[in-house]
Coordinates of C-alpha atoms and ligand atoms in Angstrom, one line a residue:
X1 CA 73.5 131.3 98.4
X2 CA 75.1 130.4 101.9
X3 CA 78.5 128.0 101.0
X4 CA 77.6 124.6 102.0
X5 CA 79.6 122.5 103.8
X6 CA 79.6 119.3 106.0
X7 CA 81.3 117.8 109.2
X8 CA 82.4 113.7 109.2
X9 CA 82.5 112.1 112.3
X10 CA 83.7 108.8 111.9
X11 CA 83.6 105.9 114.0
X12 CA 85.4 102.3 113.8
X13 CA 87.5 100.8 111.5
X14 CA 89.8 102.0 108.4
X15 CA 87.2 100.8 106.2
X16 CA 84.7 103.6 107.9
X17 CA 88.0 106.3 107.7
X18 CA 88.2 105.1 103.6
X19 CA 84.7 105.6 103.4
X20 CA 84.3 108.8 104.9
X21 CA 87.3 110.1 102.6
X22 CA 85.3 109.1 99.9
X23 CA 82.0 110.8 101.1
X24 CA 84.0 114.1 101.4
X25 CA 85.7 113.4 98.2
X26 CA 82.1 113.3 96.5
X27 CA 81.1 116.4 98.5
X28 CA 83.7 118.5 97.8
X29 CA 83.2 117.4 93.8
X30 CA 79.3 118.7 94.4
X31 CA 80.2 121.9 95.8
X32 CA 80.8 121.4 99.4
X33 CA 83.7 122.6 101.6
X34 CA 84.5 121.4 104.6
X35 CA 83.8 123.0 108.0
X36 CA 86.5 122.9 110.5
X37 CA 84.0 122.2 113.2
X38 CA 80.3 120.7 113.8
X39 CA 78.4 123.9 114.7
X40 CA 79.3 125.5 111.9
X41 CA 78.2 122.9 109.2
X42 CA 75.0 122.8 106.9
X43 CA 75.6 119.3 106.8
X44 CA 76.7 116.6 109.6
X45 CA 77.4 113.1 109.0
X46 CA 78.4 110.4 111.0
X47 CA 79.4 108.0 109.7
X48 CA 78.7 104.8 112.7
X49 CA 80.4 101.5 113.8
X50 CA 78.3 98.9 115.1
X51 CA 81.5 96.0 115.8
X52 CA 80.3 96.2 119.7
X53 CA 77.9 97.9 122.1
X54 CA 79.9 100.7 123.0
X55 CA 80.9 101.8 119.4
X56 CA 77.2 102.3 118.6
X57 CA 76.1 103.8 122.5
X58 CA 78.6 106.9 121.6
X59 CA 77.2 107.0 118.4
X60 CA 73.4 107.6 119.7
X61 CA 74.5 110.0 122.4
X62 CA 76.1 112.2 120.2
X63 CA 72.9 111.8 117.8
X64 CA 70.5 112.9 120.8
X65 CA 72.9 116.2 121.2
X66 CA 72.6 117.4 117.7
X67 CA 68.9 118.1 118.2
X68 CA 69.8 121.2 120.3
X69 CA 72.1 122.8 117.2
X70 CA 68.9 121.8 114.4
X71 CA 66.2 123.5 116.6
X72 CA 68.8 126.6 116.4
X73 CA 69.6 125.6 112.8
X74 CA 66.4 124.4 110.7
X75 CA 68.2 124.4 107.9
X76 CA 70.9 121.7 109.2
X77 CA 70.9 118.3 107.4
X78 CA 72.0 115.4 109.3
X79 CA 73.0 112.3 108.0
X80 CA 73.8 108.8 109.5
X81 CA 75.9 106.3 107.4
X82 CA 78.3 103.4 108.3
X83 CA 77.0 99.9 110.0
X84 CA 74.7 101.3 112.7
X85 CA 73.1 103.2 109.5
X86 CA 72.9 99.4 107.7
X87 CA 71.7 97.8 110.8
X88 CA 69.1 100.3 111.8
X89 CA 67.8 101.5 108.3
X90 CA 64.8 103.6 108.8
X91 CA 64.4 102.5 112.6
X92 CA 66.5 105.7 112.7
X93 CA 64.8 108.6 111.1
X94 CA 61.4 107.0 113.1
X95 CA 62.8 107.5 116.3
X96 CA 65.6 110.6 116.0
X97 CA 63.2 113.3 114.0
X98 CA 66.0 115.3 113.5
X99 CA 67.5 113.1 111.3
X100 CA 67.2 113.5 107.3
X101 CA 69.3 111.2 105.4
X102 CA 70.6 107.5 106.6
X103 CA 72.7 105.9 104.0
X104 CA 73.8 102.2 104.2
X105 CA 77.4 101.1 103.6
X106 CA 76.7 100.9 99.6
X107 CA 75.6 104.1 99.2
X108 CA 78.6 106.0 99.5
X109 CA 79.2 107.0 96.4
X110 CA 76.0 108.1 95.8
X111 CA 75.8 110.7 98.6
X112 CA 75.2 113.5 96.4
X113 CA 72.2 112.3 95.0
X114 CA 70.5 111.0 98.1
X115 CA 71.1 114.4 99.8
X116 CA 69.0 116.3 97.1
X117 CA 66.8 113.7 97.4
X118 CA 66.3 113.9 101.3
X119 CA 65.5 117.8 100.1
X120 CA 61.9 116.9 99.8
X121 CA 61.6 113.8 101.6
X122 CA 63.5 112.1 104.5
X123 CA 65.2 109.1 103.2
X124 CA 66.7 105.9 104.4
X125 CA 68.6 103.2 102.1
X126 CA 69.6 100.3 102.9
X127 CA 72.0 97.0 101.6
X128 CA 71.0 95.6 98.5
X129 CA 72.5 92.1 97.4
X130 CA 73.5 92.9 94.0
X131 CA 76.3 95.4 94.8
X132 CA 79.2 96.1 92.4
X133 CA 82.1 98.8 93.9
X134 CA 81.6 102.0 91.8
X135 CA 84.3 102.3 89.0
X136 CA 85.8 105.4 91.6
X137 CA 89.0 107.3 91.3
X138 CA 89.1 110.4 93.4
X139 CA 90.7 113.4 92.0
X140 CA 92.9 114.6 94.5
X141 CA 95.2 113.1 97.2
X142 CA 93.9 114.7 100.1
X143 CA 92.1 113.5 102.3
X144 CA 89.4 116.0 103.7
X145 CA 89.5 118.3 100.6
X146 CA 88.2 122.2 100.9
X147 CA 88.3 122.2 104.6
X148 CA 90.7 125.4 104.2
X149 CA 92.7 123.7 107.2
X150 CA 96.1 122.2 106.4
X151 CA 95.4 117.9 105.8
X152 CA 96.9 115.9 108.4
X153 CA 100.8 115.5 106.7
X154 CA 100.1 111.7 106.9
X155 CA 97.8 111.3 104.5
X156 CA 99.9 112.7 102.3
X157 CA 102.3 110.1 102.4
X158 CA 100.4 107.1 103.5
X159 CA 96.5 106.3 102.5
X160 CA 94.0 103.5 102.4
X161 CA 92.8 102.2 99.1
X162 CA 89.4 99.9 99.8
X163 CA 89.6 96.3 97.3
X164 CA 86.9 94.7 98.5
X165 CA 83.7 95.1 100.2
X166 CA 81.7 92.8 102.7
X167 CA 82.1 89.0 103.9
X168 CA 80.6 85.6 103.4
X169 CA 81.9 84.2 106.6
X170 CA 79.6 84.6 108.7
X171 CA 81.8 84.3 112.2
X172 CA 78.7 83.3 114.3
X173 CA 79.6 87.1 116.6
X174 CA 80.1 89.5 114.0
X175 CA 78.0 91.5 112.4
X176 CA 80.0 92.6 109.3
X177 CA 78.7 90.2 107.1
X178 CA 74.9 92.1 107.9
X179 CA 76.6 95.3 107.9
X180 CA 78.8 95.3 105.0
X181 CA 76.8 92.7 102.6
X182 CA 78.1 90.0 100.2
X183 CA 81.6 90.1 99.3
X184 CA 82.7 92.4 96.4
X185 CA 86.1 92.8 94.5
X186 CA 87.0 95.9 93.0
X187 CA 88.4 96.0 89.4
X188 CA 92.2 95.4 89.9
X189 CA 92.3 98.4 87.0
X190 CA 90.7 100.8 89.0
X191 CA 92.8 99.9 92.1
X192 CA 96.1 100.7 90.4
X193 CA 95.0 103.4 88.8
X194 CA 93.6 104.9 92.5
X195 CA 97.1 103.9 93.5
X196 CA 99.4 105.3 90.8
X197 CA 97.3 108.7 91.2
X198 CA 98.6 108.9 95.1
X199 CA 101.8 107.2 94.3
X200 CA 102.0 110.2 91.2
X201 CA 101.4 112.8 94.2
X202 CA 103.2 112.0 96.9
X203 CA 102.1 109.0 98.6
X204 CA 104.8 106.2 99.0
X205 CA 102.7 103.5 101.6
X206 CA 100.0 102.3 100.5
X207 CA 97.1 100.1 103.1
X208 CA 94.9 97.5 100.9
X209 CA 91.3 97.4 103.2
X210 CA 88.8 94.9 103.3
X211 CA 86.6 92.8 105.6
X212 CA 88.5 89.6 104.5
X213 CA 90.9 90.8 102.4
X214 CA 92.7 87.0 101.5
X215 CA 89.4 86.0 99.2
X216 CA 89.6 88.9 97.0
X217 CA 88.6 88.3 94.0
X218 CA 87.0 84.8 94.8
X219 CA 83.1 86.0 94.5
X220 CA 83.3 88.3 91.0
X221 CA 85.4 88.8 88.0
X222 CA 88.3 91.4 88.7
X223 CA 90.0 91.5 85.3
X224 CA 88.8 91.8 81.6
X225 CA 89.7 88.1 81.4
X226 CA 87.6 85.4 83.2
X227 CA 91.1 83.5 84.5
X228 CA 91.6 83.4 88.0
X229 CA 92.9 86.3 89.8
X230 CA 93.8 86.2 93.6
X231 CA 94.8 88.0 96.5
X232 CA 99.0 87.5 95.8
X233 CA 98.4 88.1 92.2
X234 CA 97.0 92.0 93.3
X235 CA 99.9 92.2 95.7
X236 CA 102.1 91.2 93.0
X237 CA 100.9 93.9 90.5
X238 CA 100.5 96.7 92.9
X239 CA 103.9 95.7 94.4
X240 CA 105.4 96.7 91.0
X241 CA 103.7 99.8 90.7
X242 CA 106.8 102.9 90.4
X243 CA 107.9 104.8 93.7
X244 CA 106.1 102.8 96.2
X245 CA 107.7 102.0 98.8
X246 CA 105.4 100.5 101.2
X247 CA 102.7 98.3 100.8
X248 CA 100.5 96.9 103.4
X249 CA 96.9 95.3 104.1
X250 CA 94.4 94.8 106.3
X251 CA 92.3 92.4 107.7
X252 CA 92.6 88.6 107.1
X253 CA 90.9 85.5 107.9
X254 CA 93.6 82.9 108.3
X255 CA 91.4 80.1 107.1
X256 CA 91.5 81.9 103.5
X257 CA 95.6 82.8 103.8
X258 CA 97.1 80.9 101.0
X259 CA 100.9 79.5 100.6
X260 CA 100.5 82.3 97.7
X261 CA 100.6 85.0 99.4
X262 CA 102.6 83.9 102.2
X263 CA 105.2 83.5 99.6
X264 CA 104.7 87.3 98.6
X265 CA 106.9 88.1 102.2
X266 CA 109.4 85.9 100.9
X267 CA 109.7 87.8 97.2
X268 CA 108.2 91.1 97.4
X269 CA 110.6 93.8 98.9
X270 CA 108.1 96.2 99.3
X271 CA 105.7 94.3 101.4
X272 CA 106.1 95.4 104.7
X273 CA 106.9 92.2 107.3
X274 CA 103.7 92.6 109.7
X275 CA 100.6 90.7 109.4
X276 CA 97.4 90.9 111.6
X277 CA 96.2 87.6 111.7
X278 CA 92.9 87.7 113.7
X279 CA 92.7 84.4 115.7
X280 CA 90.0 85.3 117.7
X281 CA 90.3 82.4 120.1
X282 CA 92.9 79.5 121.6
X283 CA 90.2 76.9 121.8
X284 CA 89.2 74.7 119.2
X285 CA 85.6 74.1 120.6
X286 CA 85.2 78.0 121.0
X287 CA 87.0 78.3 116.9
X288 CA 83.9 75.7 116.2
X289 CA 81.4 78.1 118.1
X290 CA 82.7 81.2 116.2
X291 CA 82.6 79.1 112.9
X292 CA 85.6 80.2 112.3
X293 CA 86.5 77.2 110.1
X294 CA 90.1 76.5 111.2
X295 CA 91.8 74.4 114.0
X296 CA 94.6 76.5 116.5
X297 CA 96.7 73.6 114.5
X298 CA 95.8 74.9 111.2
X299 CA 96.5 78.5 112.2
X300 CA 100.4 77.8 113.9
X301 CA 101.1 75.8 110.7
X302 CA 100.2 78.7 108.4
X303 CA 102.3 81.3 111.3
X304 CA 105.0 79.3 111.2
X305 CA 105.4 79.5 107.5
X306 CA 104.8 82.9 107.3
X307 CA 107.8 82.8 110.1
X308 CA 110.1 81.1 108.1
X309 CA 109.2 83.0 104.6
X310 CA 110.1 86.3 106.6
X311 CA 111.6 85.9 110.0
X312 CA 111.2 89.1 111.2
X313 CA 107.9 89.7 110.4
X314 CA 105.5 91.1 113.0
X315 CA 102.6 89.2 113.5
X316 CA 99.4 91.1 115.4
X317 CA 96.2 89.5 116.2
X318 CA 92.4 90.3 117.4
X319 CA 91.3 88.0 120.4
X320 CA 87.7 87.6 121.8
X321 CA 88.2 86.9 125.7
X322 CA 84.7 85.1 127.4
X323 CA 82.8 83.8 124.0
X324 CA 79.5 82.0 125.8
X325 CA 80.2 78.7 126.8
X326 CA 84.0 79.7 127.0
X327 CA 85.7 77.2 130.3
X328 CA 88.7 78.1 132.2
X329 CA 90.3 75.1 130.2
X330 CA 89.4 77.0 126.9
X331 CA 90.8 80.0 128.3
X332 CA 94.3 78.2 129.3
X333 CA 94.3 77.1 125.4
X334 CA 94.1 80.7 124.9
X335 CA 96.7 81.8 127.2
X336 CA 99.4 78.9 125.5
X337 CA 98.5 80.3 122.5
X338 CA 99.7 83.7 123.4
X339 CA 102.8 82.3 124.6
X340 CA 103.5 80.0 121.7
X341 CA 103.3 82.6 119.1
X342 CA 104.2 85.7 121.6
X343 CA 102.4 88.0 119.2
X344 CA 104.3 91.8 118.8
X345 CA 100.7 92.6 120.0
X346 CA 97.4 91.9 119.9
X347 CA 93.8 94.0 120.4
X348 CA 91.8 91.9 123.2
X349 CA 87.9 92.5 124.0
X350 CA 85.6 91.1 125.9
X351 CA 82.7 89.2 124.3
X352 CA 79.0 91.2 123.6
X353 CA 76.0 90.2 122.2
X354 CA 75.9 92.0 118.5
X355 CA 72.1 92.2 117.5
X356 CA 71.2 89.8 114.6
X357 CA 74.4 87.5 115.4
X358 CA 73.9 83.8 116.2
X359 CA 76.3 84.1 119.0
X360 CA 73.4 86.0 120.8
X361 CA 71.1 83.2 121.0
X362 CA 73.9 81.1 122.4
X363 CA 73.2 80.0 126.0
X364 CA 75.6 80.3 129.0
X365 CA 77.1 83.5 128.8
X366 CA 79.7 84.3 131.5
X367 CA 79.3 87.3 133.5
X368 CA 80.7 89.9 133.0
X369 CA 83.2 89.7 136.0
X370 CA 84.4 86.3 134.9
X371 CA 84.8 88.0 131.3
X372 CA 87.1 91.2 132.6
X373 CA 89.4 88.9 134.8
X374 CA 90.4 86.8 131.7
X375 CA 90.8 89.9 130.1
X376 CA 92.8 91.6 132.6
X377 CA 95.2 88.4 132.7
X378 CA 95.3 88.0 128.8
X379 CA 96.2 91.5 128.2
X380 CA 98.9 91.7 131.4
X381 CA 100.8 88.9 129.8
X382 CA 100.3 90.8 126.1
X383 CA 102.0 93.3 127.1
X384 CA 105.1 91.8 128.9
X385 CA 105.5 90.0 125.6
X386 CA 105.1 93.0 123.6
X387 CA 107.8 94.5 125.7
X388 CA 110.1 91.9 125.8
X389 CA 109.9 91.6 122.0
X390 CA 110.1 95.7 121.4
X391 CA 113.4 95.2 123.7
X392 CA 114.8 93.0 121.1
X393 CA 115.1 96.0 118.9
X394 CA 117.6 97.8 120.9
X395 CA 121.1 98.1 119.0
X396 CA 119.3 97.2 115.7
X397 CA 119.2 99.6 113.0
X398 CA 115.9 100.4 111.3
X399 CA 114.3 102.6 108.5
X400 CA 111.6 104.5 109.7
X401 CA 109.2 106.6 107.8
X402 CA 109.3 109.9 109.8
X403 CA 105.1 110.9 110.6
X404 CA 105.7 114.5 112.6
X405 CA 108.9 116.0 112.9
X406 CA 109.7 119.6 114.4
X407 CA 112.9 121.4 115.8
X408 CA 113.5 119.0 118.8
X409 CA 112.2 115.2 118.1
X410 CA 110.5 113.0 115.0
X411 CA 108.3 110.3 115.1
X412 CA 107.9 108.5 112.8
X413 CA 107.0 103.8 111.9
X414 CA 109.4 100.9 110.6
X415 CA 108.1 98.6 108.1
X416 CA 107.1 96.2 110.8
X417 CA 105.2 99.2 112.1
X418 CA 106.8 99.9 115.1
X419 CA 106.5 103.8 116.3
X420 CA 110.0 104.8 116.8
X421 CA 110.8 108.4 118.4
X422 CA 113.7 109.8 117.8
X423 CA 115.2 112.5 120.3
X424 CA 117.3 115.1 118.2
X425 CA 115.2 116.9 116.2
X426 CA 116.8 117.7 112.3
X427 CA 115.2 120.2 110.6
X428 CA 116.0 118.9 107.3
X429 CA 114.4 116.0 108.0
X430 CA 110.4 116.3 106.7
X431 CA 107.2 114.0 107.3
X432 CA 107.0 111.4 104.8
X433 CA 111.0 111.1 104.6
X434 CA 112.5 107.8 104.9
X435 CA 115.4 107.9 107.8
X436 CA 118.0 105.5 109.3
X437 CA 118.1 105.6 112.6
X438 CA 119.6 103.0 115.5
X439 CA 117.1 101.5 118.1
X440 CA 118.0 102.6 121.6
X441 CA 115.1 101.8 124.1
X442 CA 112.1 99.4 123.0
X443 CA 108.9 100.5 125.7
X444 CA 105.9 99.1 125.9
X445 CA 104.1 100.8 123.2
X446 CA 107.0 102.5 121.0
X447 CA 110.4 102.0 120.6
X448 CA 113.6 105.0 121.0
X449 CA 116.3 105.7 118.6
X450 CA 118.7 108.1 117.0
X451 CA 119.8 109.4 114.3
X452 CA 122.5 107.4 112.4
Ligands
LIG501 S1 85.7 87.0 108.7 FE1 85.8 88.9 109.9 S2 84.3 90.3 109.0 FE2 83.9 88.3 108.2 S3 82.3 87.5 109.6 FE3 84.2 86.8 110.3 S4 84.9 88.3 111.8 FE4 83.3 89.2 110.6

């Protein structure tokens, strides 16, 4: 019998790199190893992002060139999962014949048994409403188990542990909420135990993922108990689990960020000071058109607590530059948001039509020249401020927990995770070490230091 083994190639967010561990997790329990490249796989996955156009145009040209390697390897399976997978369903295997298997974003878990299935029949499932997150654990800590080739060091220090699933929001551009389903809370038990398993091996940083993390467990029961249980309470818990050292989460909707957790960065020692707080846009009347449910007024409130709870926090956001209907006037609004908050930094697109999303049926679009030029001035102004703030660093002293390190140089992030290279090279010095080192240079996207 010829070994099998599969290829990931994932696209988009954490949640799809979580995902996609877990997928090879279940593989690798079923037998599979993994192969170190595509052409030498019995089984290809890709695992798709459909957040905007480009994400999913990459995704269908690469699609299109695996026909070539099936008509030279019959016996190839190829499977489409993630968003594009949710979006598209059976659209998919209709027009791409080479295509046996696409799973929607629920289906993880259940891999295994849809690939026998898709044996005798090819197969396409899709989102169901009533969704509850698989009572999980993996049994190792790395990530891309059996590939023979040495795991990435990282994730043997740092991983991502998924707590909840979906969103109910609805912003009127995304697509997530069509994507990813209802919201669903893990079982806080199963999330410590998933993180006192890496903790027990290794890992000492720790990334809680979800769509909307800040209304975990609002939608389903998370404890044995039927008392309340939020967001802080899980941070809380976690927080006190023995030998981590970092904790950190991602991604919020600041209408749902409670004085609750905002106190955690006041309390907890290991809750690293960085927040991304998507904002999205400057404008009120463009918040309304997102249905975003908050004012700019409610969102520098809730900053500026989180300021003064922990004053050197770092505070990231996600802007939409040129949402339809968006006037130069709501664009200045943007602009003196920028400079009211000066953001450490901030990922900026332009706005695209997302199929399915109400947005798309909103009139007056602007062009995409108009779009790019706001862009271009939003991000040029980013990133003087994200200089001028990583130049604040210089002379501080930091702990950094050191990524690569060889002979010459380490890399490695502070707990406001800042990269930080560090010239002389100590060989005693491993990845996943925590160092002390004094910041020398802050640059536009990383910061210097030295050994101390
Ligand atoms: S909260 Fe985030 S994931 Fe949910 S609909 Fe809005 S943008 Fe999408």
């Amino acid at each position: 019998m010829k070994q099998k083994s599969f290829y990931i190639k994932t696209f988009g967010c954490q949640m799809n790199i979580r995902d996609s561990e877990i997928m090879a997790q279940k593989l690798y329990e079923n037998g599979y190893l993994e192969s170190a490249t595509i052409e030498d796989a019995s089984l290809i996955i890709l695992n798709t992002c459909s957040v905007r156009g480009k994400a999913e145009q990459k995704f269908f040209s690469l699609l299109g060139s695996l026909r070539k390697i099936k008509k030279q390897n019959p016996g190839l399976k190829i499977c489409v999962a993630g968003c594009v997978a949710q979006q598209e369903g059976k659209k998919i295997i209709d027009r791409m014949k080479h295509v046996d298997l696409v799973i929607g974003t629920q289906h993880i878990y259940d891999i295994p048994r849809l690939l026998k299935k898709s044996e005798t029949q090819k197969t396409a499932v899709n989102l169901s409403d009533i969704y509850e997150i698989p009572p999980y654990i993996p049994k190792t800590n790395i990530s891309h188990p059996g590939s023979g080739k040495k795991p990435e060091k990282q994730f043997q220090f740092s991983r991502f542990v998924t707590i909840m699933q979906g969103c109910n929001n609805f912003c009127t551009y995304c697509v997530v909420p069509y994507t990813r389903g209802r919201e669903v809370s893990r079982n806080v038990k199963d999330i410590v135990e998933e993180i006192s398993l890496f903790v027990g091996s290794g890992v000492s940083e720790i990334t809680l993922l979800g769509q909307n993390v800040n209304s975990y467990g609002r939608t389903n029961q998370v404890t044995e108990t039927e008392l309340p249980y939020s967001f802080a309470n899980l941070i809380h818990e976690v927080s006190e689990i023995p030998g981590l050292k970092r904790l950190r989460f991602t991604t919020s909707n600041p209408k749902d960020l409670s004085d609750e957790l905002i106190d955690c960065f006041a309390r907890i020692d290991n809750l690293c000071p960085q927040f991304h707080l998507p904002v999205q846009s400057g404008s009120d009347a463009i918040l309304k058109r997102m249905k975003r449910n908050y004012t700019i007024d409610d969102y520098l409130k809730k900053v500026d607590r989180l300021v003064s709870a922990c004053p050197e926090i770092a505070l990231t956001t996600d802007m939409i530059i040129g949402f339809p209907g968006e006037t130069e006037i709501d664009f200045q609004s943007t602009m003196r948001l920028l400079e009211r908050v000066r953001f450490h930094g901030s990922f900026s697109f332009k706005y695209s039509d997302r199929p399915g999303t109400r947005a798309a049926e909103i009139d007056s679009k602007l062009s995409e020249q108009e779009k790019g030029a706001r862009l271009h001035i939003f991000q040029k102004r980013q990133d003087e401020i994200s200089l001028a703030r990583n130049r604040d660093y210089v002379g501080k002293t930091r702990t950094i927990l050191v990524e690569h390190s060889d002979p010459t140089s380490l890399m490695g992030r502070t707990s406001t995770n800042h990269i930080v290279h560090v010239e002389s090279g100590d060989k005693e010095i491993q990845a996943g070490d925590y160092i002390e080192v004094q910041i020398t240079f802050g640059g536009q996207h990383a910061l210097k230091g030295k050994l101390l």
